[in-house]
CSV table of C-alpha atoms in Angstrom, one decimal:
chain,number,residue,atom,x,y,z
M,1,PHE,CA,42.4,76.5,60.3
M,2,ARG,CA,44.5,79.2,58.6
M,3,LYS,CA,42.4,82.0,60.0
M,4,PRO,CA,44.7,84.2,62.2
M,5,ALA,CA,42.2,86.7,63.5
M,6,PRO,CA,39.9,84.3,65.3
M,7,ILE,CA,42.9,82.2,66.5
M,8,ILE,CA,44.6,85.2,68.0
M,9,ALA,CA,41.3,86.3,69.6
M,10,GLY,CA,40.8,82.8,71.0
M,11,ILE,CA,44.4,82.8,72.4
M,12,LEU,CA,43.7,86.2,74.1
M,13,VAL,CA,40.5,85.0,75.7
M,14,ALA,CA,41.9,81.7,76.9
M,15,THR,CA,45.0,83.4,78.2
M,16,LEU,CA,43.1,86.0,80.1
M,17,CYS,CA,40.9,83.4,81.7
M,18,ASN,CA,43.8,81.1,82.5
M,19,HIS,CA,46.0,83.8,84.0
M,20,ALA,CA,43.2,85.4,85.9
M,21,LEU,CA,42.5,82.0,87.6
M,22,ALA,CA,46.2,81.5,88.2
M,23,GLY,CA,46.7,85.0,89.5
M,24,ALA,CA,43.7,84.7,91.9
M,25,PHE,CA,45.2,81.4,93.2
M,26,GLY,CA,48.6,83.1,93.7
M,27,ALA,CA,46.9,86.0,95.5
M,28,TRP,CA,45.1,83.6,97.8
M,29,ILE,CA,48.3,81.8,98.6
M,30,ALA,CA,50.0,85.1,99.5
M,31,GLN,CA,47.3,85.7,102.1
M,32,LEU,CA,48.1,82.4,103.7
M,33,ALA,CA,51.9,82.8,103.9
M,34,GLY,CA,54.1,85.5,105.5
M,35,PRO,CA,56.5,87.6,103.5
M,36,THR,CA,59.6,85.5,104.3
M,37,THR,CA,57.9,82.3,103.3
M,38,MET,CA,56.6,84.0,100.1
M,39,ARG,CA,60.1,85.3,99.3
M,40,TRP,CA,61.6,81.8,99.6
M,41,ALA,CA,58.7,80.2,97.7
M,42,LEU,CA,59.0,82.7,94.9
M,43,GLY,CA,62.8,82.5,94.7
M,44,VAL,CA,62.8,78.7,94.7
M,45,SER,CA,59.9,78.5,92.2
M,46,PHE,CA,61.8,80.8,89.8
M,47,ILE,CA,64.9,78.6,90.0
M,48,LEU,CA,62.8,75.5,89.5
M,49,MET,CA,61.2,77.3,86.5
M,50,ALA,CA,64.7,77.9,85.1
M,51,ILE,CA,65.4,74.1,85.3
M,52,TRP,CA,62.0,73.3,83.8
M,53,MET,CA,62.6,75.7,80.9
M,54,LEU,CA,65.5,73.4,79.9
M,55,ILE,CA,63.2,70.4,79.5
M,56,PRO,CA,61.6,70.6,76.1
M,57,ASP,CA,57.8,70.7,75.8
M,58,LYS,CA,56.2,67.6,74.2
M,59,TYR,CA,53.5,68.4,71.7
M,60,GLU,CA,51.5,65.6,70.2
M,61,ASP,CA,50.6,66.1,66.6
M,62,ALA,CA,46.9,66.6,66.5
M,63,LYS,CA,45.0,65.4,63.5
M,64,GLU,CA,43.9,68.3,61.4
M,65,SER,CA,40.2,69.0,61.6
M,66,LYS,CA,38.5,70.7,58.7
M,67,SER,CA,35.3,71.4,60.6
M,68,SER,CA,34.4,72.1,64.1
M,69,LYS,CA,31.1,72.7,65.8
M,70,LEU,CA,32.8,75.4,67.9
M,71,GLY,CA,34.3,77.3,65.0
M,72,VAL,CA,37.9,78.5,64.9
M,73,PHE,CA,37.5,80.9,67.8
M,74,GLY,CA,35.7,78.4,70.1
M,75,ALA,CA,38.1,75.6,69.3
M,76,THR,CA,41.1,77.8,70.0
M,77,VAL,CA,39.7,79.1,73.3
M,78,ILE,CA,39.1,75.6,74.6
M,79,ALA,CA,42.2,74.0,73.3
M,80,PHE,CA,44.5,76.8,74.4
M,81,PHE,CA,42.9,77.1,77.8
M,82,LEU,CA,43.3,73.4,78.4
M,83,LEU,CA,46.8,73.2,77.1
M,84,GLU,CA,48.0,76.0,79.4
M,85,ILE,CA,46.7,74.5,82.6
M,86,GLY,CA,49.8,73.7,84.7
M,87,ASP,CA,52.1,75.1,82.0
M,88,LYS,CA,55.2,77.1,82.8
M,89,THR,CA,53.5,80.5,82.2
M,90,GLN,CA,50.5,79.6,84.4
M,91,ILE,CA,52.9,78.6,87.3
M,92,ALA,CA,54.9,81.8,86.8
M,93,THR,CA,51.6,83.8,86.9
M,94,VAL,CA,50.8,82.1,90.3
M,95,ALA,CA,54.2,82.9,91.6
M,96,LEU,CA,54.1,86.6,90.5
M,97,ALA,CA,50.6,87.2,91.8
M,98,ALA,CA,51.6,85.6,95.1
M,99,LYS,CA,54.6,88.0,95.4
M,100,TYR,CA,53.3,91.2,94.0
M,101,HIS,CA,49.9,92.3,95.4
M,102,ALA,CA,48.8,93.7,92.0
M,103,LEU,CA,46.6,91.0,90.5
M,104,ALA,CA,45.3,93.0,87.5
M,105,ALA,CA,48.9,94.1,86.6
M,106,VAL,CA,50.2,90.6,86.9
M,107,VAL,CA,47.4,89.2,84.7
M,108,ILE,CA,47.8,91.9,82.1
M,109,GLY,CA,51.5,91.6,82.1
M,110,THR,CA,51.6,87.8,81.7
M,111,THR,CA,48.9,87.9,79.1
M,112,LEU,CA,50.7,90.6,77.2
M,113,GLY,CA,53.8,88.4,77.3
M,114,MET,CA,51.9,85.4,76.0
M,115,MET,CA,50.4,87.5,73.2
M,116,LEU,CA,53.8,88.8,72.2
M,117,ALA,CA,55.1,85.2,72.0
M,118,ASN,CA,52.0,83.7,70.3
M,119,VAL,CA,50.8,86.3,67.7
M,120,PRO,CA,54.0,86.1,65.7
M,121,ALA,CA,53.8,82.3,66.0
M,122,VAL,CA,50.3,82.4,64.5
M,123,TYR,CA,51.4,84.4,61.6
M,124,LEU,CA,54.8,82.9,61.1
M,125,GLY,CA,54.3,79.5,62.7
M,126,GLU,CA,55.9,77.1,60.4
M,127,VAL,CA,58.5,79.5,59.1
M,128,ALA,CA,59.6,80.5,62.6
M,129,ALA,CA,59.6,76.9,63.9
M,130,LYS,CA,62.1,76.1,61.2
M,131,LYS,CA,64.3,79.2,61.7
M,132,LEU,CA,64.4,79.6,65.5
M,133,ASN,CA,66.6,77.5,67.6
M,134,LEU,CA,64.3,76.6,70.5
M,135,LYS,CA,67.2,75.4,72.6
M,136,VAL,CA,68.7,78.9,72.6
M,137,VAL,CA,65.3,80.5,73.3
M,138,HIS,CA,64.7,78.1,76.2
M,139,SER,CA,68.2,78.6,77.5
M,140,ILE,CA,67.8,82.4,77.5
M,141,ALA,CA,64.4,82.1,79.3
M,142,ALA,CA,66.0,79.7,81.8
M,143,GLY,CA,68.8,82.2,82.5
M,144,VAL,CA,66.2,85.0,83.1
M,145,PHE,CA,64.3,82.8,85.6
M,146,LEU,CA,67.5,81.8,87.3
M,147,ILE,CA,68.6,85.4,87.7
M,148,LEU,CA,65.2,86.4,89.0
M,149,GLY,CA,65.2,83.5,91.5
M,150,VAL,CA,68.6,84.4,92.9
M,151,LEU,CA,67.7,88.1,93.1
M,152,VAL,CA,64.5,87.2,95.0
M,153,LEU,CA,66.3,84.9,97.4
M,154,ALA,CA,69.0,87.5,98.0
M,155,GLY,CA,66.4,90.0,98.9
M,156,TYR,CA,66.6,92.3,95.9
M,157,ALA,CA,63.0,91.6,94.8
M,158,GLN,CA,62.0,95.2,95.7
M,159,VAL,CA,64.2,96.4,92.8
M,160,LEU,CA,62.3,94.3,90.3
């Protein structure tokens, strides 16, 4: 669409909705499980997330649409919300909300992280895609998840 403002606003709304639902689900899970179970579930989920980060995302090329009944904002909200269901960030949001009993803080933090990643992509999309080495980016993210998982399993989650 080449209209960054409504695209960014759409990403924000979709991410807030998606992460609020994921966070609420994580908080609900936390009520069902004890602290030891939650620690193991979170630690293992972070380690699994590290492995998953090393598997490249597969994006199908969508045919470019010149017109949409929903407009740029509406199309972005719906597309981004649907694409994020079950994605790595949503699963991380579930895990974080399950561990830390601060739903609003988790949703705000994960949404802020998504916006920090996506706003530059909207403005620099094609240029950044050609310049950034996604294998390196994914490897760094995998390393962070692995470290967090090990720290949680070792009982150092209170430090985080």
